[in-house]
PDB file of C-alpha atoms in Angstrom:
ATOM      1  CA  MET G1434       4.551 -97.363 -82.951  1.00  0.00           C
ATOM      2  CA  ALA G1435       1.509 -98.257 -85.503  1.00  0.00           C
ATOM      3  CA  VAL G1436       1.353-101.641 -86.785  1.00  0.00           C
ATOM      4  CA  MET G1437      -1.176-102.937 -89.400  1.00  0.00           C
ATOM      5  CA  GLY G1438      -3.458-105.586 -87.735  1.00  0.00           C
ATOM      6  CA  ARG G1439      -3.044-107.378 -84.341  1.00  0.00           C
ATOM      7  CA  GLY G1440      -1.246-110.441 -85.573  1.00  0.00           C
ATOM      8  CA  GLN G1441       1.928-111.921 -84.009  1.00  0.00           C
ATOM      9  CA  SER G1442       4.150-110.883 -86.740  1.00  0.00           C
ATOM     10  CA  ALA G1443       2.987-107.479 -86.986  1.00  0.00           C
ATOM     11  CA  MET G1444       3.221-106.909 -83.219  1.00  0.00           C
ATOM     12  CA  GLU G1445       6.549-108.536 -83.273  1.00  0.00           C
ATOM     13  CA  VAL G1446       7.825-106.164 -85.746  1.00  0.00           C
ATOM     14  CA  GLY G1447       6.733-103.428 -83.823  1.00  0.00           C
ATOM     15  CA  PHE G1448       8.262-104.516 -80.742  1.00  0.00           C
ATOM     16  CA  ARG G1449      11.619-105.029 -82.530  1.00  0.00           C
ATOM     17  CA  ARG G1450      11.570-101.389 -83.865  1.00  0.00           C
ATOM     18  CA  ILE G1451      10.978-100.110 -80.325  1.00  0.00           C
ATOM     19  CA  VAL G1452      13.859-102.205 -78.780  1.00  0.00           C
ATOM     20  CA  GLU G1453      16.093-100.782 -81.578  1.00  0.00           C
ATOM     21  CA  ARG G1454      15.318 -97.287 -80.799  1.00  0.00           C
ATOM     22  CA  LEU G1455      15.831 -97.331 -77.077  1.00  0.00           C
ATOM     23  CA  PRO G1456      19.299 -96.291 -75.864  1.00  0.00           C
ATOM     24  CA  PHE G1457      18.813 -98.439 -72.718  1.00  0.00           C
ATOM     25  CA  PRO G1458      17.873-102.093 -72.141  1.00  0.00           C
ATOM     26  CA  ILE G1459      14.301-103.022 -71.358  1.00  0.00           C
ATOM     27  CA  ARG G1460      14.051-104.489 -67.804  1.00  0.00           C
ATOM     28  CA  GLU G1461      10.248-104.682 -67.328  1.00  0.00           C
ATOM     29  CA  LEU G1462       7.238-104.876 -69.306  1.00  0.00           C
ATOM     30  CA  HIS G1463       3.689-103.931 -67.989  1.00  0.00           C
ATOM     31  CA  PRO G1464       1.336-104.233 -71.131  1.00  0.00           C
ATOM     32  CA  ASP G1465      -2.295-104.189 -71.205  1.00  0.00           C
ATOM     33  CA  ASN G1466      -4.338-107.288 -70.918  1.00  0.00           C
ATOM     34  CA  GLY G1467      -5.632-107.219 -74.664  1.00  0.00           C
ATOM     35  CA  SER G1468      -4.870-110.346 -76.369  1.00  0.00           C
ATOM     36  CA  GLU G1469      -2.621-108.340 -79.048  1.00  0.00           C
ATOM     37  CA  PHE G1470      -0.212-107.329 -76.098  1.00  0.00           C
ATOM     38  CA  PHE G1471      -0.200-110.381 -73.961  1.00  0.00           C
ATOM     39  CA  ASN G1472      -0.223-113.791 -75.476  1.00  0.00           C
ATOM     40  CA  GLN G1473       1.848-116.964 -75.638  1.00  0.00           C
ATOM     41  CA  HIS G1474       3.630-115.746 -78.786  1.00  0.00           C
ATOM     42  CA  LEU G1475       4.656-112.389 -77.581  1.00  0.00           C
ATOM     43  CA  VAL G1476       5.386-113.814 -74.119  1.00  0.00           C
ATOM     44  CA  ARG G1477       7.985-116.038 -75.784  1.00  0.00           C
ATOM     45  CA  PHE G1478       9.265-113.220 -77.941  1.00  0.00           C
ATOM     46  CA  TRP G1479      10.227-111.030 -74.872  1.00  0.00           C
ATOM     47  CA  LYS G1480      11.532-113.791 -72.842  1.00  0.00           C
ATOM     48  CA  ASP G1481      13.819-115.276 -75.865  1.00  0.00           C
ATOM     49  CA  LYS G1482      14.758-111.781 -77.521  1.00  0.00           C
ATOM     50  CA  VAL G1483      15.196-109.536 -74.470  1.00  0.00           C
ATOM     51  CA  VAL G1484      17.017-111.384 -71.961  1.00  0.00           C
ATOM     52  CA  GLY G1485      16.164-110.642 -68.452  1.00  0.00           C
ATOM     53  CA  VAL G1486      12.992-108.699 -69.068  1.00  0.00           C
ATOM     54  CA  HIS G1487      10.399-109.074 -66.434  1.00  0.00           C
ATOM     55  CA  LEU G1488       6.739-109.238 -67.535  1.00  0.00           C
ATOM     56  CA  SER G1489       3.715-108.357 -65.507  1.00  0.00           C
ATOM     57  CA  ARG G1490       0.083-107.536 -66.363  1.00  0.00           C
ATOM     58  CA  SER G1491      -2.505-104.875 -65.365  1.00  0.00           C
ATOM     59  CA  ARG G1492      -5.287-106.139 -63.248  1.00  0.00           C
ATOM     60  CA  PRO G1493      -8.515-106.854 -64.992  1.00  0.00           C
ATOM     61  CA  TYR G1494     -10.841-103.798 -65.225  1.00  0.00           C
ATOM     62  CA  GLN G1495      -8.274-101.438 -63.775  1.00  0.00           C
ATOM     63  CA  LYS G1496      -7.551 -98.727 -66.512  1.00  0.00           C
ATOM     64  CA  ASN G1497      -5.465 -96.676 -64.097  1.00  0.00           C
ATOM     65  CA  ASP G1498      -2.886 -99.488 -63.774  1.00  0.00           C
ATOM     66  CA  ASN G1499      -1.190 -97.991 -67.015  1.00  0.00           C
ATOM     67  CA  ARG G1500      -2.167 -94.469 -66.432  1.00  0.00           C
ATOM     68  CA  MET G1501       1.064 -92.828 -67.747  1.00  0.00           C
ATOM     69  CA  VAL G1502       0.704 -94.779 -71.136  1.00  0.00           C
ATOM     70  CA  GLU G1503      -2.846 -93.893 -71.315  1.00  0.00           C
ATOM     71  CA  GLN G1504      -2.133 -90.194 -70.666  1.00  0.00           C
ATOM     72  CA  LYS G1505       0.364 -90.355 -73.520  1.00  0.00           C
ATOM     73  CA  ASN G1506      -1.931 -91.990 -75.751  1.00  0.00           C
ATOM     74  CA  ASP G1507      -4.273 -88.881 -75.145  1.00  0.00           C
ATOM     75  CA  THR G1508      -1.694 -86.094 -75.183  1.00  0.00           C
ATOM     76  CA  LEU G1509       0.548 -87.517 -77.954  1.00  0.00           C
ATOM     77  CA  VAL G1510      -1.657 -89.567 -80.138  1.00  0.00           C
ATOM     78  CA  ARG G1511      -5.359 -88.498 -79.887  1.00  0.00           C
ATOM     79  CA  GLN G1512      -4.702 -84.620 -79.704  1.00  0.00           C
ATOM     80  CA  TYR G1513      -2.650 -84.921 -82.938  1.00  0.00           C
ATOM     81  CA  VAL G1514      -4.203 -87.768 -84.891  1.00  0.00           C
ATOM     82  CA  GLY G1515      -7.658 -87.647 -83.520  1.00  0.00           C
ATOM     83  CA  HIS G1516     -10.000 -90.682 -83.552  1.00  0.00           C
ATOM     84  CA  GLN G1517     -10.278 -91.246 -87.251  1.00  0.00           C
ATOM     85  CA  ARG G1518      -9.542 -94.732 -88.419  1.00  0.00           C
ATOM     86  CA  LEU G1519      -6.086 -95.455 -90.160  1.00  0.00           C
ATOM     87  CA  ASP G1520      -6.407 -98.557 -91.988  1.00  0.00           C
ATOM     88  CA  SER G1521      -4.337 -98.688 -95.212  1.00  0.00           C
ATOM     89  CA  PRO G1522      -0.533 -99.553 -95.263  1.00  0.00           C
ATOM     90  CA  GLU G1523       0.474 -96.005 -96.352  1.00  0.00           C
ATOM     91  CA  GLN G1524      -1.365 -94.554 -93.503  1.00  0.00           C
ATOM     92  CA  VAL G1525       0.240 -96.825 -91.248  1.00  0.00           C
ATOM     93  CA  ALA G1526       3.783 -95.696 -92.845  1.00  0.00           C
ATOM     94  CA  ALA G1527       2.865 -92.169 -92.605  1.00  0.00           C
ATOM     95  CA  LEU G1528       1.805 -92.571 -88.882  1.00  0.00           C
ATOM     96  CA  ASN G1529       5.074 -94.243 -88.055  1.00  0.00           C
ATOM     97  CA  ALA G1530       7.030 -91.560 -89.780  1.00  0.00           C
ATOM     98  CA  LEU G1531       5.037 -88.922 -87.579  1.00  0.00           C
ATOM     99  CA  TYR G1532       5.810 -90.982 -84.520  1.00  0.00           C
ATOM    100  CA  GLU G1533       9.552 -90.938 -85.426  1.00  0.00           C
ATOM    101  CA  GLN G1534       9.365 -87.111 -85.423  1.00  0.00           C
ATOM    102  CA  MET G1535       7.237 -86.829 -82.201  1.00  0.00           C
ATOM    103  CA  TRP G1536       9.717 -89.147 -80.530  1.00  0.00           C
ATOM    104  CA  LEU G1537      12.578 -86.927 -81.173  1.00  0.00           C
ATOM    105  CA  TYR G1538      10.632 -83.675 -80.325  1.00  0.00           C
ATOM    106  CA  TYR G1539       9.012 -84.679 -77.036  1.00  0.00           C
ATOM    107  CA  ASN G1540      11.902 -86.911 -75.761  1.00  0.00           C
ATOM    108  CA  LEU G1541      14.700 -84.234 -76.551  1.00  0.00           C
ATOM    109  CA  PHE G1542      12.901 -81.035 -76.279  1.00  0.00           C
ATOM    110  CA  GLN G1543       9.620 -80.873 -74.084  1.00  0.00           C
ATOM    111  CA  PRO G1544       9.975 -80.668 -70.439  1.00  0.00           C
ATOM    112  CA  VAL G1545       7.866 -82.551 -68.120  1.00  0.00           C
ATOM    113  CA  LEU G1546       6.912 -82.185 -64.458  1.00  0.00           C
ATOM    114  CA  HIS G1547       6.843 -85.130 -62.279  1.00  0.00           C
ATOM    115  CA  LEU G1548       4.891 -85.338 -59.118  1.00  0.00           C
ATOM    116  CA  CYS G1549       7.096 -85.459 -55.903  1.00  0.00           C
ATOM    117  CA  GLU G1550       4.639 -85.470 -53.062  1.00  0.00           C
ATOM    118  CA  LYS G1551       0.809 -85.532 -52.741  1.00  0.00           C
ATOM    119  CA  THR G1552      -0.749 -84.846 -49.276  1.00  0.00           C
ATOM    120  CA  VAL G1553      -4.291 -84.073 -48.102  1.00  0.00           C
ATOM    121  CA  VAL G1554      -4.689 -81.309 -45.498  1.00  0.00           C
ATOM    122  CA  ASP G1555      -8.137 -80.516 -44.349  1.00  0.00           C
ATOM    123  CA  GLY G1556      -9.811 -82.198 -47.397  1.00  0.00           C
ATOM    124  CA  LYS G1557      -7.753 -80.533 -49.907  1.00  0.00           C
ATOM    125  CA  VAL G1558      -5.107 -81.972 -52.182  1.00  0.00           C
ATOM    126  CA  HIS G1559      -1.589 -80.182 -52.080  1.00  0.00           C
ATOM    127  CA  ARG G1560       0.880 -81.280 -54.690  1.00  0.00           C
ATOM    128  CA  LYS G1561       4.571 -80.730 -54.973  1.00  0.00           C
ATOM    129  CA  TRP G1562       6.250 -81.087 -58.425  1.00  0.00           C
ATOM    130  CA  ASP G1563       9.989 -81.424 -59.180  1.00  0.00           C
ATOM    131  CA  GLN G1564      11.820 -79.049 -61.598  1.00  0.00           C
ATOM    132  CA  ALA G1565      10.714 -79.568 -65.316  1.00  0.00           C
ATOM    133  CA  LYS G1566      13.167 -81.588 -67.329  1.00  0.00           C
ATOM    134  CA  THR G1567      13.173 -82.998 -70.854  1.00  0.00           C
ATOM    135  CA  PRO G1568      13.062 -86.983 -70.801  1.00  0.00           C
ATOM    136  CA  TYR G1569      16.383 -86.771 -72.462  1.00  0.00           C
ATOM    137  CA  GLU G1570      17.915 -84.750 -69.353  1.00  0.00           C
ATOM    138  CA  ARG G1571      16.190 -86.974 -66.906  1.00  0.00           C
ATOM    139  CA  LEU G1572      17.857 -89.960 -68.620  1.00  0.00           C
ATOM    140  CA  LEU G1573      21.263 -88.278 -68.636  1.00  0.00           C
ATOM    141  CA  THR G1574      21.024 -87.831 -64.854  1.00  0.00           C
ATOM    142  CA  SER G1575      19.879 -91.116 -64.191  1.00  0.00           C
ATOM    143  CA  LYS G1576      23.324 -92.550 -65.002  1.00  0.00           C
ATOM    144  CA  MET G1577      21.600 -95.537 -66.858  1.00  0.00           C
ATOM    145  CA  LEU G1578      23.547 -94.899 -70.156  1.00  0.00           C
ATOM    146  CA  GLY G1579      26.763 -96.046 -71.107  1.00  0.00           C
ATOM    147  CA  PRO G1580      29.503 -93.495 -72.299  1.00  0.00           C
ATOM    148  CA  GLU G1581      28.927 -94.273 -76.241  1.00  0.00           C
ATOM    149  CA  GLN G1582      24.963 -94.022 -75.778  1.00  0.00           C
ATOM    150  CA  GLN G1583      25.580 -90.658 -74.030  1.00  0.00           C
ATOM    151  CA  VAL G1584      27.747 -89.614 -76.968  1.00  0.00           C
ATOM    152  CA  ARG G1585      25.142 -90.795 -79.439  1.00  0.00           C
ATOM    153  CA  LEU G1586      22.161 -88.943 -77.820  1.00  0.00           C
ATOM    154  CA  GLN G1587      24.010 -85.785 -77.391  1.00  0.00           C
ATOM    155  CA  HIS G1588      25.025 -85.817 -81.101  1.00  0.00           C
ATOM    156  CA  LEU G1589      21.378 -86.356 -81.925  1.00  0.00           C
ATOM    157  CA  TYR G1590      20.366 -83.449 -79.596  1.00  0.00           C
ATOM    158  CA  GLU G1591      22.759 -81.205 -81.193  1.00  0.00           C
ATOM    159  CA  GLN G1592      22.078 -82.084 -84.705  1.00  0.00           C
ATOM    160  CA  THR G1593      18.315 -81.481 -84.256  1.00  0.00           C
ATOM    161  CA  ASN G1594      16.536 -78.321 -84.866  1.00  0.00           C
ATOM    162  CA  PRO G1595      13.348 -78.222 -82.617  1.00  0.00           C
ATOM    163  CA  LEU G1596      11.751 -75.583 -84.733  1.00  0.00           C
ATOM    164  CA  ALA G1597      12.232 -77.425 -88.140  1.00  0.00           C
ATOM    165  CA  LEU G1598      11.159 -80.741 -86.285  1.00  0.00           C
ATOM    166  CA  ARG G1599       8.053 -79.024 -85.237  1.00  0.00           C
ATOM    167  CA  GLN G1600       7.261 -77.957 -88.645  1.00  0.00           C
ATOM    168  CA  GLU G1601       8.004 -81.395 -89.962  1.00  0.00           C
ATOM    169  CA  ILE G1602       5.503 -82.897 -87.496  1.00  0.00           C
ATOM    170  CA  TYR G1603       2.754 -80.673 -88.828  1.00  0.00           C
ATOM    171  CA  GLN G1604       3.661 -81.358 -92.347  1.00  0.00           C
ATOM    172  CA  HIS G1605       3.300 -85.179 -91.708  1.00  0.00           C
ATOM    173  CA  LEU G1606      -0.065 -84.461 -89.934  1.00  0.00           C
ATOM    174  CA  THR G1607      -1.153 -82.731 -93.203  1.00  0.00           C
ATOM    175  CA  GLY G1608      -0.103 -85.421 -95.270  1.00  0.00           C
ATOM    176  CA  LEU G1609      -1.700 -88.084 -93.075  1.00  0.00           C
ATOM    177  CA  TRP G1610      -4.980 -86.266 -93.141  1.00  0.00           C
ATOM    178  CA  ASP G1611      -4.993 -85.951 -96.865  1.00  0.00           C
ATOM    179  CA  MET G1612      -4.321 -89.761 -97.498  1.00  0.00           C
ATOM    180  CA  PRO G1613      -7.348 -91.822 -98.630  1.00  0.00           C
ATOM    181  CA  SER G1614      -8.137 -94.830 -96.116  1.00  0.00           C
ATOM    182  CA  ALA G1615      -8.928 -98.348 -97.325  1.00  0.00           C
ATOM    183  CA  GLU G1616     -11.938 -98.865 -99.202  1.00  0.00           C
ATOM    184  CA  SER G1617     -14.755-100.295 -97.295  1.00  0.00           C
ATOM    185  CA  GLY G1618     -14.739-104.094 -97.222  1.00  0.00           C
ATOM    186  CA  ALA G1619     -11.444-104.357 -99.188  1.00  0.00           C
ATOM    187  CA  ALA G1620      -8.546-106.174 -97.402  1.00  0.00           C
ATOM    188  CA  ALA G1621      -5.219-104.081 -97.446  1.00  0.00           C
TER     189      ALA G1621
END
């Protein structure tokens, strides 16, 4: 979710949209130590708006604490969008439209391997992986969803064409790169 700025209201809007999108309740949050993610206003938001959520935080200067998130930032954000600065409201809206398409594509149709076991034998690391499954398949087998949520996700899965969705992602990317950024020194 892209937000314009790092203020409390912008972050709350982003968090609300994420909570609405998820088909299951949030039980735990493990944000970065950045002040945009972990401050008194947002701690109060998560305690008041999302009942029963457990907040924890990363250890200072331990970037590997959030390795899964950082990996997805690289593979799902930087590999597509690059490192260009997106600083206009139009670019943020276009990026969120792109994220909406990518959310569907990668959660419904892209299988992921999970590491089951890692051992070191004679100085060599041996890894064993589970069977590749999409996040959607893993969620269905987890038994975390209620029947109405399963039906809603099944309907979304059946109604979505992965090829057309992939083409839409590339169209959004082309449109995003063609958008002008905010003028230097101008407040958006």
